[in-house]
CSV table of C-alpha atoms and ligand atoms in Angstrom, one decimal:
chain,number,residue,atom,x,y,z
I,1,MET,CA,105.1,110.5,101.2
I,2,HIS,CA,104.0,113.3,103.5
I,3,ASN,CA,104.1,115.9,100.7
I,4,ALA,CA,102.0,113.6,98.5
I,5,ALA,CA,99.5,113.2,101.4
I,6,PHE,CA,99.4,117.0,102.0
I,7,ALA,CA,98.7,117.6,98.3
I,8,GLU,CA,95.9,115.0,98.2
I,9,LEU,CA,94.2,116.6,101.2
I,10,GLY,CA,94.8,120.2,99.9
I,11,LEU,CA,96.8,121.1,102.9
I,12,ASN,CA,99.3,124.0,102.5
I,13,TRP,CA,102.0,122.2,104.5
I,14,ARG,CA,105.5,121.0,103.5
I,15,TYR,CA,107.7,118.2,104.8
I,16,LEU,CA,111.4,118.9,104.5
I,17,ALA,CA,114.5,116.9,105.3
I,18,TYR,CA,117.4,118.4,107.3
I,19,GLU,CA,120.6,116.7,108.2
I,20,VAL,CA,121.5,117.5,111.8
I,21,LEU,CA,124.6,116.5,113.7
I,22,PRO,CA,123.8,114.8,117.0
I,23,GLU,CA,125.6,117.6,118.9
I,24,ASN,CA,123.2,120.1,117.4
I,25,LEU,CA,120.0,118.3,118.0
I,26,ARG,CA,118.9,120.3,121.0
I,27,GLU,CA,119.4,123.5,119.0
I,28,ALA,CA,117.6,122.1,116.0
I,29,ILE,CA,114.5,121.2,118.1
I,30,GLU,CA,114.5,124.6,119.8
I,31,GLY,CA,115.0,126.3,116.4
I,32,ALA,CA,112.0,124.4,114.9
I,33,LYS,CA,110.0,125.4,117.9
I,34,ALA,CA,111.0,129.1,117.5
I,35,MET,CA,110.0,128.9,113.8
I,36,ARG,CA,106.6,127.4,114.9
I,37,PHE,CA,107.0,124.2,112.9
I,38,ALA,CA,104.0,121.9,113.3
I,39,GLY,CA,106.3,119.0,114.1
I,40,LEU,CA,109.3,116.9,113.3
I,41,ASN,CA,110.3,113.3,112.6
I,42,LEU,CA,113.6,112.0,113.9
I,43,THR,CA,115.7,109.1,112.7
I,44,VAL,CA,118.8,107.2,113.9
I,45,PRO,CA,120.7,108.3,116.0
I,46,HIS,CA,118.4,111.1,117.1
I,47,LYS,CA,115.5,109.0,118.4
I,48,LEU,CA,117.2,108.1,121.7
I,49,LEU,CA,118.9,111.5,122.1
I,50,ALA,CA,115.6,113.4,121.7
I,51,TYR,CA,114.1,111.5,124.6
I,52,ASN,CA,115.9,113.8,127.0
I,53,MET,CA,115.4,117.0,125.0
I,54,VAL,CA,111.6,117.3,124.5
I,55,ASP,CA,109.4,119.2,127.0
I,56,ALA,CA,106.8,116.5,127.3
I,57,LEU,CA,106.6,112.8,126.5
I,58,ASP,CA,103.6,110.8,125.3
I,59,GLU,CA,103.1,107.3,126.8
I,60,SER,CA,104.3,105.8,123.5
I,61,ALA,CA,107.7,107.5,123.8
I,62,LYS,CA,108.0,106.6,127.5
I,63,PHE,CA,107.3,103.0,126.8
I,64,TRP,CA,110.0,102.7,124.1
I,65,GLY,CA,112.5,105.2,125.6
I,66,ALA,CA,112.7,106.8,122.2
I,67,VAL,CA,111.1,109.6,120.2
I,68,ASN,CA,110.5,109.5,116.4
I,69,THR,CA,107.8,112.2,116.2
I,70,ILE,CA,107.6,115.6,117.8
I,71,ARG,CA,104.5,117.8,117.8
I,72,PHE,CA,104.8,121.5,118.8
I,73,GLU,CA,102.0,122.7,121.0
I,74,GLY,CA,101.0,126.1,122.3
I,75,ARG,CA,99.4,127.0,125.6
I,76,LYS,CA,95.9,128.5,125.6
I,77,PRO,CA,95.2,131.3,128.2
I,78,GLY,CA,93.3,128.6,130.2
I,79,GLY,CA,96.5,126.5,130.4
I,80,GLU,CA,95.6,123.8,127.9
I,81,TRP,CA,98.2,122.7,125.4
I,82,LEU,CA,97.0,122.5,121.8
I,83,PRO,CA,98.8,121.7,118.5
I,84,LEU,CA,100.0,124.8,116.8
I,85,ARG,CA,97.6,124.4,114.0
I,86,ALA,CA,94.8,125.4,116.4
I,87,PHE,CA,96.2,128.9,116.8
I,88,ASP,CA,95.8,130.4,113.3
I,89,ASN,CA,97.6,133.7,113.4
I,90,ASP,CA,97.6,134.5,117.1
I,91,PHE,CA,101.0,133.4,118.4
I,92,PRO,CA,101.0,131.5,121.7
I,93,ALA,CA,103.6,132.9,124.1
I,94,ASP,CA,104.4,129.4,125.4
I,95,ILE,CA,105.3,126.6,123.0
I,96,ARG,CA,106.4,123.1,124.0
I,97,SER,CA,107.8,120.1,122.1
I,98,HIS,CA,105.8,116.9,122.7
I,99,GLY,CA,107.5,113.6,121.9
I,100,PHE,CA,105.8,110.5,120.5
I,101,ASN,CA,106.9,107.1,119.1
I,102,THR,CA,104.9,105.7,116.2
I,103,ASP,CA,107.4,102.9,115.1
I,104,ALA,CA,105.9,100.0,117.1
I,105,GLU,CA,102.4,100.9,116.0
I,106,GLY,CA,103.6,101.1,112.5
I,107,LEU,CA,104.9,97.6,112.7
I,108,VAL,CA,101.7,96.2,114.2
I,109,THR,CA,99.4,98.0,111.6
I,110,SER,CA,101.6,96.7,108.8
I,111,LEU,CA,101.5,93.1,110.1
I,112,GLU,CA,97.7,93.3,110.3
I,113,GLN,CA,97.0,95.3,107.1
I,114,ASP,CA,99.8,94.2,104.8
I,115,LEU,CA,100.3,90.6,105.9
I,116,GLY,CA,96.8,89.8,107.3
I,117,VAL,CA,98.1,88.5,110.6
I,118,THR,CA,95.9,88.4,113.7
I,119,LEU,CA,98.3,89.0,116.5
I,120,PRO,CA,96.3,88.0,119.6
I,121,GLY,CA,97.1,84.3,120.1
I,122,ALA,CA,99.6,84.1,117.3
I,123,ARG,CA,102.8,82.0,117.4
I,124,VAL,CA,105.8,84.2,116.4
I,125,LEU,CA,109.4,83.6,115.6
I,126,LEU,CA,111.4,86.8,116.0
I,127,LEU,CA,114.9,87.2,114.5
I,128,GLY,CA,117.0,89.9,116.1
I,129,ALA,CA,117.4,91.4,119.6
I,130,GLY,CA,118.9,94.8,118.8
I,131,GLY,CA,117.0,98.0,118.9
I,132,ALA,CA,114.4,97.0,116.3
I,133,GLY,CA,114.1,93.5,117.8
I,134,ARG,CA,113.5,94.8,121.3
I,135,THR,CA,110.7,97.2,120.1
I,136,ALA,CA,109.1,94.4,118.1
I,137,ALA,CA,109.3,91.9,120.9
I,138,LEU,CA,107.7,94.2,123.5
I,139,LYS,CA,105.0,95.4,121.1
I,140,LEU,CA,104.1,91.8,120.0
I,141,ALA,CA,104.0,90.7,123.7
I,142,GLU,CA,101.7,93.7,124.4
I,143,CYS,CA,99.5,92.7,121.5
I,144,GLY,CA,98.9,89.3,123.1
I,145,VAL,CA,100.8,86.9,120.9
I,146,ALA,CA,100.7,83.4,122.5
I,147,GLU,CA,104.2,82.3,121.7
I,148,LEU,CA,107.3,84.4,121.1
I,149,HIS,CA,110.5,82.5,120.0
I,150,LEU,CA,113.6,84.7,120.2
I,151,VAL,CA,116.7,84.1,118.0
I,152,ASN,CA,119.7,86.3,117.9
I,153,ARG,CA,123.3,85.8,116.8
I,154,THR,CA,124.6,87.0,120.2
I,155,HIS,CA,122.7,84.6,122.4
I,156,ASN,CA,122.9,86.6,125.7
I,157,LYS,CA,121.2,89.6,124.1
I,158,ALA,CA,118.2,87.3,123.3
I,159,GLU,CA,118.4,86.1,126.9
I,160,GLU,CA,118.4,89.6,128.2
I,161,LEU,CA,115.4,90.5,126.0
I,162,LEU,CA,113.5,87.4,127.3
I,163,SER,CA,113.9,88.5,130.9
I,164,VAL,CA,112.9,92.1,130.0
I,165,ILE,CA,109.6,90.8,128.5
I,166,LYS,CA,109.0,88.4,131.3
I,167,SER,CA,109.3,91.1,134.0
I,168,ALA,CA,107.5,93.8,132.0
I,169,PHE,CA,104.5,91.6,131.5
I,170,LYS,CA,104.5,89.9,134.9
I,171,VAL,CA,104.4,93.3,136.6
I,172,LYS,CA,101.6,94.5,134.4
I,173,THR,CA,99.3,91.5,134.4
I,174,HIS,CA,100.6,89.3,137.2
I,175,GLN,CA,100.8,86.4,134.8
I,176,PRO,CA,102.9,86.1,131.6
I,177,LEU,CA,100.3,85.9,128.9
I,178,VAL,CA,102.9,85.3,126.3
I,179,HIS,CA,105.1,82.2,126.4
I,180,VAL,CA,108.6,83.5,125.6
I,181,SER,CA,111.4,81.1,124.7
I,182,LEU,CA,114.9,81.1,123.2
I,183,GLY,CA,115.8,79.4,119.9
I,184,TYR,CA,114.0,78.0,116.9
I,185,PRO,CA,110.7,76.3,117.5
I,186,LYS,CA,110.1,72.7,116.4
I,187,THR,CA,106.4,73.4,115.8
I,188,GLU,CA,104.6,75.6,113.2
I,189,VAL,CA,104.4,79.4,113.6
I,190,ASP,CA,102.0,81.9,112.2
I,191,LEU,CA,104.6,84.6,111.7
I,192,VAL,CA,108.4,85.0,111.3
I,193,VAL,CA,109.7,88.6,111.7
I,194,ASN,CA,113.2,89.6,110.7
I,195,ALA,CA,114.4,92.5,112.9
I,196,THR,CA,118.1,92.0,112.2
I,197,SER,CA,120.0,94.1,109.7
I,198,LEU,CA,121.0,91.0,107.7
I,199,GLY,CA,119.7,91.5,104.2
I,200,LEU,CA,120.4,95.2,103.7
I,201,LYS,CA,123.5,94.4,101.7
I,202,PRO,CA,123.3,92.3,98.5
I,203,GLU,CA,125.9,89.8,99.7
I,204,ASP,CA,124.1,89.2,103.0
I,205,GLU,CA,122.8,85.7,103.7
I,206,SER,CA,119.3,85.0,105.0
I,207,PRO,CA,119.1,85.7,108.8
I,208,LEU,CA,117.2,82.3,109.1
I,209,ASP,CA,119.2,79.1,109.8
I,210,ASP,CA,117.4,76.7,107.5
I,211,THR,CA,119.0,73.7,109.1
I,212,ALA,CA,117.2,74.6,112.3
I,213,PHE,CA,113.9,75.9,110.9
I,214,SER,CA,112.1,75.2,107.6
I,215,LEU,CA,110.0,78.0,106.1
I,216,THR,CA,107.3,75.4,105.4
I,217,GLN,CA,106.7,75.6,109.2
I,218,ALA,CA,105.7,79.3,108.8
I,219,ARG,CA,102.5,80.8,107.4
I,220,ALA,CA,103.7,84.4,107.0
I,221,VAL,CA,107.1,86.1,106.9
I,222,TYR,CA,107.7,89.8,107.5
I,223,ASP,CA,111.1,91.5,106.8
I,224,MET,CA,111.5,94.9,108.5
I,225,ILE,CA,114.1,95.7,105.8
I,226,TYR,CA,112.5,97.5,102.9
I,227,LYS,CA,115.5,98.0,100.6
I,228,PRO,CA,115.9,95.7,98.7
I,229,ALA,CA,112.2,95.2,98.3
I,230,GLU,CA,112.8,91.5,98.3
I,231,THR,CA,115.5,90.1,100.6
I,232,LYS,CA,116.8,86.5,100.3
I,233,LEU,CA,114.5,85.7,103.3
I,234,LEU,CA,111.4,87.0,101.5
I,235,ALA,CA,112.3,85.3,98.3
I,236,ALA,CA,112.7,81.9,100.1
I,237,ALA,CA,109.5,82.5,102.0
I,238,LYS,CA,107.6,83.1,98.8
I,239,ALA,CA,109.0,80.0,97.3
I,240,ALA,CA,107.9,78.0,100.4
I,241,GLY,CA,104.3,79.3,99.9
I,242,CYS,CA,104.3,81.8,102.8
I,243,ARG,CA,102.5,85.2,102.7
I,244,THR,CA,105.2,87.9,102.7
I,245,ALA,CA,105.6,91.6,103.2
I,246,SER,CA,108.6,94.0,103.5
I,247,GLY,CA,109.2,96.7,106.0
I,248,LEU,CA,107.9,99.4,103.5
I,249,GLY,CA,104.5,99.1,105.1
I,250,MET,CA,106.0,99.8,108.6
I,251,LEU,CA,107.6,102.9,107.2
I,252,VAL,CA,104.4,104.1,105.7
I,253,TRP,CA,102.2,103.3,108.7
I,254,GLN,CA,104.5,104.9,111.2
I,255,GLY,CA,104.3,107.9,108.9
I,256,ALA,CA,100.5,107.8,108.7
I,257,ARG,CA,100.3,107.9,112.5
I,258,ALA,CA,102.7,110.8,112.6
I,259,PHE,CA,100.6,112.6,110.0
I,260,THR,CA,97.5,112.2,112.2
I,261,ILE,CA,99.5,113.5,115.3
I,262,TRP,CA,100.5,116.7,113.4
I,263,THR,CA,97.4,117.4,111.3
I,264,GLY,CA,94.6,115.9,113.4
I,265,GLU,CA,93.4,114.2,110.2
I,266,GLU,CA,92.2,110.7,111.0
I,267,LYS,CA,91.6,109.7,107.3
I,268,VAL,CA,95.2,109.5,106.1
I,269,PRO,CA,95.7,108.8,102.3
I,270,VAL,CA,97.8,105.8,103.0
I,271,ALA,CA,97.8,104.4,99.5
I,272,THR,CA,99.0,107.7,98.1
I,273,MET,CA,101.8,107.7,100.8
I,274,ARG,CA,102.8,104.2,99.9
I,275,ARG,CA,103.0,105.0,96.2
I,276,ALA,CA,105.1,108.1,96.8
I,277,ALA,CA,107.4,106.1,99.1
I,278,GLU,CA,107.8,103.3,96.6
I,279,GLN,CA,108.6,105.8,93.9
I,280,SER,CA,111.2,107.6,95.9
I,281,ILE,CA,112.8,104.4,97.3
I,282,TYR,CA,112.8,102.0,94.4
I,283,ALA,CA,112.6,104.1,91.2
I,284,ARG,CA,116.2,105.1,91.2
J,301,LIG,P1,118.7,98.0,115.0
J,301,LIG,O1,118.4,99.2,115.8
J,301,LIG,O2,118.4,98.1,113.5
J,301,LIG,O3,118.0,96.8,115.5
J,301,LIG,P2,121.1,97.0,116.2
J,301,LIG,O4,120.6,97.3,117.5
J,301,LIG,O5,122.5,97.2,115.8
J,301,LIG,O6,120.3,97.7,115.0
J,301,LIG,O7,120.7,95.4,115.9
J,301,LIG,C1,121.1,94.7,114.8
J,301,LIG,C2,120.5,93.3,114.8
J,301,LIG,O8,121.0,92.6,113.7
J,301,LIG,C3,121.1,92.5,116.0
J,301,LIG,O9,120.1,91.6,116.4
J,301,LIG,C4,122.3,91.8,115.4
J,301,LIG,O10,122.7,90.7,116.1
J,301,LIG,P3,123.8,90.8,117.3
J,301,LIG,O11,123.0,91.2,118.5
J,301,LIG,O12,124.4,89.4,117.4
J,301,LIG,O13,124.8,91.8,116.9
J,301,LIG,C5,121.8,91.5,114.0
J,301,LIG,N1,122.9,91.3,113.1
J,301,LIG,C6,123.6,92.2,112.5
J,301,LIG,N2,124.5,91.7,111.7
J,301,LIG,C7,124.3,90.3,111.7
J,301,LIG,C8,125.0,89.2,111.1
J,301,LIG,N3,126.0,89.3,110.2
J,301,LIG,N4,124.5,87.9,111.4
J,301,LIG,C9,123.5,87.8,112.3
J,301,LIG,N5,122.8,88.8,112.9
J,301,LIG,C10,123.3,90.1,112.6
């Protein structure tokens, strides 16, 4: 999707994929720096490891404790750090790696743009309290949702997440703006988000317990899984009349944000990126 976007904007850039063993990650980042790459994306399991390997951390990476995007920057004679694209052919003596995280923003933009959800004041049921669930919960709370109902197979992980959110937002605002609770709500919700890995395999059941919660109680359902394009949860949600979207949008929007971080380009050709991602993921 990045190469399609580069082509559309006439940028002579290339996005390449490298498989790197975790034990070689530090060398790989230093190598990319030495070769004056514009930046990197990292995926599992490197996002957590890179946190302690980059030279500088953006607030987004600090907040999530993980890095999915690196931008290489050079130091100007005045001491200012600028993206390497600002240097043309004069090579800066000092280069640093600057870590960002665009995943949570990708989720929020996808919920708003692809599913038409207004997050401030929304009532949300979140399934999953693993890595993805934790990121989603914290970001949703930060966006000002009114209710957050947490459900997870392992109950004490949901309990733990509840107390993390409560303390994070109490400290910040001195009052919990979001009402967080455990278990399925009896009332209606504006949004259900699946952040579990249930649905990746064809034999997987829906992550939602339909004896405890009926999809007719929900207006919109988001599945962070994007392959298959329609999970059992999304098929059932559609049948119940909910608006639905898969996690493909999250993938595309986190990429769009990374694209801006590297290139400085605010007008990202998102539709082109989405088409390219769809083609590469589904047309096989
Ligand atoms: P990720 O980083 O993708 O979130 P993870 O941290 O391993 O991966 O979390 C996986 C999530 O899917 C967890 O919420 C997990 O539930 P548990 O905390 O109980 O393990 C959930 N999950 C995975 N397999 C599941 C299954 N068969 N039934 C229900 N939930 C499942």
